[in-house]
Coordinates of N, CA and C and ligand atoms in Angstrom, one line a residue:
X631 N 51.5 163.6 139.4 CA 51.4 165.0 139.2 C 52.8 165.6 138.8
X632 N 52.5 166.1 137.9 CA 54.3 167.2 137.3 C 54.5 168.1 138.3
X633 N 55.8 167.6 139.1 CA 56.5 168.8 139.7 C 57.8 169.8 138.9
X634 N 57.2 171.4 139.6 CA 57.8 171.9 138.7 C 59.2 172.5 139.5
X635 N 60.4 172.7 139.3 CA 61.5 173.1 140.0 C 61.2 174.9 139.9
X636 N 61.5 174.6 141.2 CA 61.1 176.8 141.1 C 63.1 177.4 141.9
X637 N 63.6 175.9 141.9 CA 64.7 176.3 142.8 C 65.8 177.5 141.9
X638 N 66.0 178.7 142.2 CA 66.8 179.8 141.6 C 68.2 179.2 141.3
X639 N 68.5 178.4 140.3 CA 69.9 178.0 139.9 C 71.0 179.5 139.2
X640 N 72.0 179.0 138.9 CA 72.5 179.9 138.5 C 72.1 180.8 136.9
X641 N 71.9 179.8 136.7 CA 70.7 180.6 135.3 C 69.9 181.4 135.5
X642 N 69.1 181.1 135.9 CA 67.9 181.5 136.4 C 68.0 183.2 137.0
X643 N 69.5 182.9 138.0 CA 69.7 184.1 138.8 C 70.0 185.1 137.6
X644 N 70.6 184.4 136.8 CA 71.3 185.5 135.6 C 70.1 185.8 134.8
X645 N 68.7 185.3 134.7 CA 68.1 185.3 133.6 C 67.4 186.7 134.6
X646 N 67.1 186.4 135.7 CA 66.4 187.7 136.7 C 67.3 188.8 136.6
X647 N 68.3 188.9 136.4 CA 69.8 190.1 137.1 C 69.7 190.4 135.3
X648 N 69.2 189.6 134.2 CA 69.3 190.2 132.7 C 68.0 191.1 132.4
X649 N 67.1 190.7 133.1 CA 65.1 191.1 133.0 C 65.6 192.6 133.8
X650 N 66.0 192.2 135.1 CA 65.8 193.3 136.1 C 67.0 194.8 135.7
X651 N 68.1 194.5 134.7 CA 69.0 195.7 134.3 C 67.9 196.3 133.4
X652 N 67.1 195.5 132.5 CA 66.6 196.6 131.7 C 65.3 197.2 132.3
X653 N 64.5 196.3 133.3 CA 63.4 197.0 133.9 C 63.9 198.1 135.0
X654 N 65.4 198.6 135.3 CA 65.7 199.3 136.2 C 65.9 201.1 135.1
X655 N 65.5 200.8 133.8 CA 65.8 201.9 132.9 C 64.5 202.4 132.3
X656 N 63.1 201.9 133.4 CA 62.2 202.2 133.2 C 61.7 202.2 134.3
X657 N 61.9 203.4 135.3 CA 61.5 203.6 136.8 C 59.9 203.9 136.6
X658 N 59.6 204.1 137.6 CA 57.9 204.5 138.3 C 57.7 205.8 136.8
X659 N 58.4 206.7 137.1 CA 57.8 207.9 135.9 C 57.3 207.3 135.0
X660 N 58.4 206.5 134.6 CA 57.9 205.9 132.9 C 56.3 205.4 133.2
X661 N 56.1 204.6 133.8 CA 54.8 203.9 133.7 C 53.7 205.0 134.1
X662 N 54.3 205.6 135.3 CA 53.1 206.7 135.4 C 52.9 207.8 134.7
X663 N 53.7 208.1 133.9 CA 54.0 208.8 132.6 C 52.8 208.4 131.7
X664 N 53.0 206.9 131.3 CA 52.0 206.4 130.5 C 50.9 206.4 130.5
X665 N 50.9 206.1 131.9 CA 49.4 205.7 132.3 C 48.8 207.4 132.6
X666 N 49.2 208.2 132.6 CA 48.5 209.3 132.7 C 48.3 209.6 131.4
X667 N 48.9 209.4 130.0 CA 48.8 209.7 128.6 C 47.8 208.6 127.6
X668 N 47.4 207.3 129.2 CA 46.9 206.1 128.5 C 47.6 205.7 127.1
X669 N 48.8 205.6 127.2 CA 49.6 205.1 126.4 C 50.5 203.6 126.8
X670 N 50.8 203.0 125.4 CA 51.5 202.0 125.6 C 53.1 202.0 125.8
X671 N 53.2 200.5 126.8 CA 55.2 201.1 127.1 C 55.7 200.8 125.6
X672 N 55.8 201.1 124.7 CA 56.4 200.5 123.1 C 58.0 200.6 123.4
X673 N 58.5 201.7 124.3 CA 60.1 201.2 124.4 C 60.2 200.0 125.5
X674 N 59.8 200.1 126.2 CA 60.4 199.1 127.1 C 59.9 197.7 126.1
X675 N 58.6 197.3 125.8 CA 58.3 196.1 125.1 C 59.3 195.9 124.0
X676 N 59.5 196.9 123.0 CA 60.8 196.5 121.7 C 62.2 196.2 123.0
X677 N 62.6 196.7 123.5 CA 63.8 196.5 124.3 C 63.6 195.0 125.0
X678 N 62.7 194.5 125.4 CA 62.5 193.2 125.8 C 62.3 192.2 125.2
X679 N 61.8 192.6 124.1 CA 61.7 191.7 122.8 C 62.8 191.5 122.5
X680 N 63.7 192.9 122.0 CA 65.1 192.8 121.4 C 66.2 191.9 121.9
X681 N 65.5 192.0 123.8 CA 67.0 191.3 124.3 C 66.6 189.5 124.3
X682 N 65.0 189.2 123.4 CA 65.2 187.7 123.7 C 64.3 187.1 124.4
X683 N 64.1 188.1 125.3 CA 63.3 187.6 126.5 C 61.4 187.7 126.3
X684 N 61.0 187.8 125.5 CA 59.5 187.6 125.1 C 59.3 186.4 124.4
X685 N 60.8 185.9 123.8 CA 60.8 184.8 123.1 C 61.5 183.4 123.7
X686 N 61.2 184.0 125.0 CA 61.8 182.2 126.3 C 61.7 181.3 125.7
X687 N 59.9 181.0 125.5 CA 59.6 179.7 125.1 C 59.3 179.1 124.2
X688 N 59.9 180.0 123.1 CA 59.5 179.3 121.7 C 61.2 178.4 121.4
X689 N 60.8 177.6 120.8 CA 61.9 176.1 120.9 C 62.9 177.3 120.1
X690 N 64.2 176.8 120.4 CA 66.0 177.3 119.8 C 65.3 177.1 117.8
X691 N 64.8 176.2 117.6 CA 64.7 176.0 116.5 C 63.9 176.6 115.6
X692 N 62.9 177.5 116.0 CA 62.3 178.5 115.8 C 62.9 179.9 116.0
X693 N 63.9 180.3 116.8 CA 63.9 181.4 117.0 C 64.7 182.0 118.2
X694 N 63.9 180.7 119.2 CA 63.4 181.3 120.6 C 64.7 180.7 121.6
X695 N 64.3 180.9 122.8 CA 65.1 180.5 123.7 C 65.1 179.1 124.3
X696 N 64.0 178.6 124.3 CA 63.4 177.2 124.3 C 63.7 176.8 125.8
X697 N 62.9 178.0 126.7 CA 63.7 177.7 128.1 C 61.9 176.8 128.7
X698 N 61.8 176.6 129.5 CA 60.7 176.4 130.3 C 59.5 177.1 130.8
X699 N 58.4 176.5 131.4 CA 57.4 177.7 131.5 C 57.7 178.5 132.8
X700 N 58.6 177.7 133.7 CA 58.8 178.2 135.0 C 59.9 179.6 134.6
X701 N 60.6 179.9 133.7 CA 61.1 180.7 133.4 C 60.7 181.8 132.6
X702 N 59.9 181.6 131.9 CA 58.4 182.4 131.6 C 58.0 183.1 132.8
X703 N 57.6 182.0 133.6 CA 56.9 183.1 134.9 C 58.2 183.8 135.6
X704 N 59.4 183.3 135.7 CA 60.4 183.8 136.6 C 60.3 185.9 135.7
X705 N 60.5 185.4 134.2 CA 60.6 186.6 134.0 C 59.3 188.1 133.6
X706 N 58.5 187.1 134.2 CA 57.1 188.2 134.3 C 57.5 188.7 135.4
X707 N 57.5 187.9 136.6 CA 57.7 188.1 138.1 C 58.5 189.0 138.0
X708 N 59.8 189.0 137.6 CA 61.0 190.4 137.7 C 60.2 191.6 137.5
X709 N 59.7 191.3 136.2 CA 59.3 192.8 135.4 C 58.7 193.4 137.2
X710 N 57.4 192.7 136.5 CA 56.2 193.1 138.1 C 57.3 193.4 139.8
X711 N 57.8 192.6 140.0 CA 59.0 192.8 141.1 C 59.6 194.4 141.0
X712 N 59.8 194.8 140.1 CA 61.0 196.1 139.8 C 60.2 197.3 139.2
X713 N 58.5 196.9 139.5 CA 57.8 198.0 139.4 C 57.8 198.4 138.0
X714 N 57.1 196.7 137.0 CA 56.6 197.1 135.3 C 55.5 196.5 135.5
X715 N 54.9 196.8 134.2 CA 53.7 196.4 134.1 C 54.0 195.2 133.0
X716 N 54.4 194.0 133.3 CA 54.5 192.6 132.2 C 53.1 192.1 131.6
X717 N 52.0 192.7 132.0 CA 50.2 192.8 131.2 C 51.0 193.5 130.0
X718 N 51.2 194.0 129.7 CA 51.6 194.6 128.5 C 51.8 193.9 127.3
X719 N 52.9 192.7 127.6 CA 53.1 192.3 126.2 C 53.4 190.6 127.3
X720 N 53.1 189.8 128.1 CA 53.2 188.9 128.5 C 52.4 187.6 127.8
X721 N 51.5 188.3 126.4 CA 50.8 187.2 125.8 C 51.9 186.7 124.8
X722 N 53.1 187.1 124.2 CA 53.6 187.7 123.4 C 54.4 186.0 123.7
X723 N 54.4 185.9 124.8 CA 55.0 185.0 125.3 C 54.5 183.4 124.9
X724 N 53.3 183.5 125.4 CA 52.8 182.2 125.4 C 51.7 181.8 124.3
X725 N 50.9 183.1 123.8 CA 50.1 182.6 122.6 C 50.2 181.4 121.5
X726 N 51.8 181.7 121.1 CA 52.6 181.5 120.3 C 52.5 179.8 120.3
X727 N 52.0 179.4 121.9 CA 51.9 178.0 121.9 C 50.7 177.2 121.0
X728 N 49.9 177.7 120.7 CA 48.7 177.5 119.7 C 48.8 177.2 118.6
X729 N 50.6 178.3 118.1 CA 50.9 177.5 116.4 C 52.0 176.5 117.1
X730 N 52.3 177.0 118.0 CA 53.5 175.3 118.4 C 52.8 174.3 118.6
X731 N 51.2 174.2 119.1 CA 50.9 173.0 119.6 C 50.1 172.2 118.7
X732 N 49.2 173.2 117.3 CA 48.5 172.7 116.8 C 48.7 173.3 115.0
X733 N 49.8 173.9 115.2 CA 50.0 174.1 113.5 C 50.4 173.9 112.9
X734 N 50.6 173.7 111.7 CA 51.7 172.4 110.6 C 53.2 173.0 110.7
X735 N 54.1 172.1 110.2 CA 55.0 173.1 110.3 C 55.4 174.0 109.2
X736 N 54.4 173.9 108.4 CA 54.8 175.2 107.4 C 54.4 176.3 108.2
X737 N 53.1 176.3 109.2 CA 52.8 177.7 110.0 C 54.0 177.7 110.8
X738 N 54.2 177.1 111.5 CA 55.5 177.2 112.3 C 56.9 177.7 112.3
X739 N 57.1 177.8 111.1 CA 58.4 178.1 110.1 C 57.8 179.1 109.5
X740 N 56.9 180.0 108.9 CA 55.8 181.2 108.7 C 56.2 182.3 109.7
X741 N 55.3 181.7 110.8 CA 55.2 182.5 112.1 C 56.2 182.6 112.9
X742 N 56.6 181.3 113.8 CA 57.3 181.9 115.2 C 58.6 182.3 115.1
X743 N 59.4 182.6 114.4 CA 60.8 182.7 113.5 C 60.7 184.6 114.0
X744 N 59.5 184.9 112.9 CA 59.2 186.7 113.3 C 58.5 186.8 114.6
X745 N 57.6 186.1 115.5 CA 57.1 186.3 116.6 C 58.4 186.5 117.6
X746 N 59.5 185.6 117.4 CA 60.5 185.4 118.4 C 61.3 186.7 118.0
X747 N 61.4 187.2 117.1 CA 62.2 188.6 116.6 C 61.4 189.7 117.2
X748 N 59.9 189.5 116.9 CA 59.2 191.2 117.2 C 58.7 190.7 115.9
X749 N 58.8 191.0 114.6 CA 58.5 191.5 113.7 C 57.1 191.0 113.6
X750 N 56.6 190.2 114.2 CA 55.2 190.0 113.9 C 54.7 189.8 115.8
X751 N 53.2 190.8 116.0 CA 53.4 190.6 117.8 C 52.0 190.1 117.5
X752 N 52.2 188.7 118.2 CA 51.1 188.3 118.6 C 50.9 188.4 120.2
X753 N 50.1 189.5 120.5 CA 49.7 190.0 121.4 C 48.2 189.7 122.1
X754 N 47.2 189.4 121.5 CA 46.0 189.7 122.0 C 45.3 188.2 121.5
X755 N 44.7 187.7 122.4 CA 43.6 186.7 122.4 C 41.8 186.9 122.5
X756 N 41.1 186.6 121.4 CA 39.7 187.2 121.4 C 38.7 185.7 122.0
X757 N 38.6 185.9 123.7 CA 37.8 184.7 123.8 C 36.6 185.5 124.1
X758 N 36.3 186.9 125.1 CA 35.0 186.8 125.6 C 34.4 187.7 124.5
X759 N 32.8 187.4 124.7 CA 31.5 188.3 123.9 C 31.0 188.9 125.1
X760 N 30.4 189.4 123.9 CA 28.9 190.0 125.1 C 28.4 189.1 126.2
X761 N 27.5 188.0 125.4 CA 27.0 186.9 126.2 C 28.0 185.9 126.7
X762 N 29.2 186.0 126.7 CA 29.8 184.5 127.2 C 31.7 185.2 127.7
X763 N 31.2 184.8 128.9 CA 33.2 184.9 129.5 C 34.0 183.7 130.0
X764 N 33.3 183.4 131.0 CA 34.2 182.4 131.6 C 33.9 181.0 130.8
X765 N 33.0 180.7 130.9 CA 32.4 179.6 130.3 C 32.2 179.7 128.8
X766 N 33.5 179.4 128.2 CA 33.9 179.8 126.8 C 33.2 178.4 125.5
X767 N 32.1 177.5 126.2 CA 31.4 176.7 125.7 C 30.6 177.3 124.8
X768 N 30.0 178.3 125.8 CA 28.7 178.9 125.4 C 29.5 180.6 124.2
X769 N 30.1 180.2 123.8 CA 30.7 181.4 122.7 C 30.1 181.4 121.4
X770 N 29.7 182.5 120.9 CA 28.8 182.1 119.8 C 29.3 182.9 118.5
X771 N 31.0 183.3 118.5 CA 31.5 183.6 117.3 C 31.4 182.2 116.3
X772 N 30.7 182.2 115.0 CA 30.8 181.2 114.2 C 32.1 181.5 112.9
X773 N 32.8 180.5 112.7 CA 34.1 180.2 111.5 C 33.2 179.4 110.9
X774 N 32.7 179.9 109.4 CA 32.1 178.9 108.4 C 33.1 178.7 107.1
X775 N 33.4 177.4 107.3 CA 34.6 176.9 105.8 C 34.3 177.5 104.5
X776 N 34.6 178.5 104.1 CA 34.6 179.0 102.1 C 35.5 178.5 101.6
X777 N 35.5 176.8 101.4 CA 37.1 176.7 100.6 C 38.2 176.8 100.9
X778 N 39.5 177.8 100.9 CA 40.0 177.5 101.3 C 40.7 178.3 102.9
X779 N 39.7 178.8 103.1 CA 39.5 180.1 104.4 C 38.0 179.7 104.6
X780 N 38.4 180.6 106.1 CA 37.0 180.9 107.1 C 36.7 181.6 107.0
X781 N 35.3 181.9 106.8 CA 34.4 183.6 107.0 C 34.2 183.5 108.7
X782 N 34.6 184.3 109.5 CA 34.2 184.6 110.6 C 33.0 185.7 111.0
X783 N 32.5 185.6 111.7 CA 31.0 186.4 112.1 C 30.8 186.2 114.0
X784 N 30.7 187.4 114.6 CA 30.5 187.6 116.4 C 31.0 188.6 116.5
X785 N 30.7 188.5 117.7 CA 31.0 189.7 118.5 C 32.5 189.3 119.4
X786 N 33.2 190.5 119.7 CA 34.1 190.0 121.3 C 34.3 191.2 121.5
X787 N 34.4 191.6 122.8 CA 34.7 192.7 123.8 C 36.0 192.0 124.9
X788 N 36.6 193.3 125.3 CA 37.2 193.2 126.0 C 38.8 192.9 125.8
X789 N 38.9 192.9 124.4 CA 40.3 192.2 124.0 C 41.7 193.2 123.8
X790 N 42.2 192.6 125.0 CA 43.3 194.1 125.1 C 44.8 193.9 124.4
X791 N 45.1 194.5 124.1 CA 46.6 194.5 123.4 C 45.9 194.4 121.6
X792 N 45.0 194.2 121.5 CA 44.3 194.5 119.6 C 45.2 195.1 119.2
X793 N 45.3 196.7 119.5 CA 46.0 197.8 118.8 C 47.4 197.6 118.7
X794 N 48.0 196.8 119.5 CA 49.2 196.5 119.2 C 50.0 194.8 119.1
X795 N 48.8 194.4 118.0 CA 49.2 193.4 117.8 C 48.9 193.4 116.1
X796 N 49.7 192.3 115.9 CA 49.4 192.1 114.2 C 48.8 191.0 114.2
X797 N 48.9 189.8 114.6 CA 47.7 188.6 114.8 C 47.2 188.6 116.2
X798 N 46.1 187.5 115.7 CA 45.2 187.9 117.5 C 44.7 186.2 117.0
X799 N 44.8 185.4 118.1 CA 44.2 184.0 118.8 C 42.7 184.6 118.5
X800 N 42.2 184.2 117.7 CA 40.8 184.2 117.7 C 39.7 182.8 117.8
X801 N 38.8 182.6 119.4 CA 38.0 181.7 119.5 C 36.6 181.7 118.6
X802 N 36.9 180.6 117.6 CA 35.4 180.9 117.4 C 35.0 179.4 117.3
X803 N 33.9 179.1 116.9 CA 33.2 177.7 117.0 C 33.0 177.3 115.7
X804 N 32.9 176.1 115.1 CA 32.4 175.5 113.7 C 31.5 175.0 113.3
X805 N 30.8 174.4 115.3 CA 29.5 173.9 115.1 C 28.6 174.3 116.0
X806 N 27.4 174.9 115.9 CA 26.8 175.3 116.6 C 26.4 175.0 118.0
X807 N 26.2 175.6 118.7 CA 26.1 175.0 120.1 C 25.3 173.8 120.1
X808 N 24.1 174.6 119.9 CA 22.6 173.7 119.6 C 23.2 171.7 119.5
X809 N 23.6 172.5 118.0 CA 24.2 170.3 117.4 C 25.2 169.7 118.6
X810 N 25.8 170.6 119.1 CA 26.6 169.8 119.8 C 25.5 169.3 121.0
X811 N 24.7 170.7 121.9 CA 24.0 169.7 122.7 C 23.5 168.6 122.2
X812 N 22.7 168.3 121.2 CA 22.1 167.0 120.5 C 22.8 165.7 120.8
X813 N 24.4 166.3 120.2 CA 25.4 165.4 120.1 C 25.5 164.6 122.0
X814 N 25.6 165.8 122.5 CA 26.2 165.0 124.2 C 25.2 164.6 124.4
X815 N 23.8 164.8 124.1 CA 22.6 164.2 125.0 C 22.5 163.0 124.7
X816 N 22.7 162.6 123.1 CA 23.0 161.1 122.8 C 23.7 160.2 123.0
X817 N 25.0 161.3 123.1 CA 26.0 160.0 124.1 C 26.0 159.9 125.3
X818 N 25.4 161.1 125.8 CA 25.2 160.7 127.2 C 24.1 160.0 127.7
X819 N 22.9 159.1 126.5 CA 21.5 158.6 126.9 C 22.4 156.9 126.8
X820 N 23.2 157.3 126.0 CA 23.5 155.8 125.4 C 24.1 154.9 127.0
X821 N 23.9 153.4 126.7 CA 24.4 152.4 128.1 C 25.8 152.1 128.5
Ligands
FAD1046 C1 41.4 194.4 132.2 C2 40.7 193.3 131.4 C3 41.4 192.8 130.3 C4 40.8 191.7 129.6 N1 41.4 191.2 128.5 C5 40.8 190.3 127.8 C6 41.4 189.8 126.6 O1 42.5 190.2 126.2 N2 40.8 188.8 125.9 C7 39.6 188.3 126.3 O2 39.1 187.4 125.6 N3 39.0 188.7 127.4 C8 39.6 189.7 128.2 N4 39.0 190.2 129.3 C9 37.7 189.6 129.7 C10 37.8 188.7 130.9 O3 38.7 187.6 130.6 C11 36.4 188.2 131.2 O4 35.9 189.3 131.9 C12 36.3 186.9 131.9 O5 36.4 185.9 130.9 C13 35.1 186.8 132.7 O6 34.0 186.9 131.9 P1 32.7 187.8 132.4 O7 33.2 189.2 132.7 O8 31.6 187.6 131.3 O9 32.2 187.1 133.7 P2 31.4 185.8 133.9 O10 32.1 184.7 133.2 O11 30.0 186.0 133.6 O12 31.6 185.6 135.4 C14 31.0 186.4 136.4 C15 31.3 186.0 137.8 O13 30.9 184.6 138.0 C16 32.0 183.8 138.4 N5 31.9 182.5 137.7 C17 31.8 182.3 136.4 N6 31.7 181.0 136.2 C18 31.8 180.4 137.4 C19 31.7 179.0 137.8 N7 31.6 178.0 136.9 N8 31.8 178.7 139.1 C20 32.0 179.7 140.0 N9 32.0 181.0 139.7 C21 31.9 181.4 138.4 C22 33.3 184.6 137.9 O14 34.4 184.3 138.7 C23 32.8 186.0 138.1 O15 33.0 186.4 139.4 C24 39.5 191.2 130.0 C25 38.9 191.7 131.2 C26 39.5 192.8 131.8 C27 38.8 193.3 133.0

């Protein structure tokens, strides 16, 4: 099992004492401010962006800071610690892993370059529908191949940060549920 070091090195202290100067220039008003106007924090998020820190984990070579995931979480934790709301823009962080882990590197050199700047906020992920939350098997948004793009067709609810994002992680399926049951029942009949 991967152990992960949570021990506060001197980095670390500095990366909290860098998170926590600028979440101290956004007291209680600001948030309650917002949240009475149901508005978004947009200064505090560009200011946290700007200083670097939404882009921890995307590799030096992209952009980013290329620190660890444990420092990812160190710097949510501050925000939340010093009384912010890091739900705001905390996807901003880690989405980004999706073109790191599975996109060519032409997307890679495309995308995380502006993700790690701001200039492009991938903020929001569309997994639940109507009919399906946790159990993201049963999702019944279909991507059908036209060449050289997808036509997409479903439903999703519930997907927060939409309005302030310019790409969104979108789950959808390629092969219908149905075929795939087919598919397990025959490999699962086989000896
Ligand atoms: C404030 C907010 C923001 C959200 N933002 C997003 C977003 O950005 N993007 C997005 O895609 N979705 C978002 N969601 C949706 C959220 O992730 C879903 O509500 C979640 O996936 C659960 O789905 P569900 O509500 O259909 O509940 P269900 O999946 O139907 O679950 C109902 C209940 O059954 C329990 N349960 C489910 N499966 C099992 C199991 N196998 N074993 C034991 N218990 C189980 C669950 O814990 C829950 O208590 C958001 C929801 C909220 C409230």
């Amino acid at each position: 099992m991967a152990v992960i070091d949570l021990t506060l090195t001197d980095e670390r202290r500095a990366l909290k004492a860098g998170v926590s100067e600028i979440c101290k220039k956004y007291p209680g008003e600001y948030w309650r401010d917002l949240d009475a106007k149901r508005e978004y924090p947009e200064a505090f998020v560009t200011e946290l962006t700007r200083a670097g820190y939404l882009a921890a984990l995307i590799p030096q070579e992209y952009g980013g800071a290329g620190l660890p995931i444990a420092d990812g979480g160190l710097i949510l934790e501050t925000i939340h610690a010093n009384g912010g709301n890091a739900a705001a823009c905390h996807a901003q962080m880690y989405i980004m892993g999706t073109v790191l882990r599975h996109g060519s590197e032409a997307q890679k050199r495309q995308y995380l370059p502006k993700i790690a700047t701001g200039d492009l906020r991938l903020q929001a992920f569309g997994v639940t529908e109507p009919d399906s939350g946790s159990d993201t098997t049963k999702l019944k948004t279909m991507a059908v191949r036209k060449g050289d793009r997808y036509v997409v067709n479903g439903r999703k609810i519930f997907i927060s940060r939409a309005l302030q994002s310019d790409l969104m992680l979108l789950l959808a399926r390629t092969t219908p549920v149905a075929i795939l049951g087919r598919y397990w029942r025959f490999w699962a009949s086989l000896p």
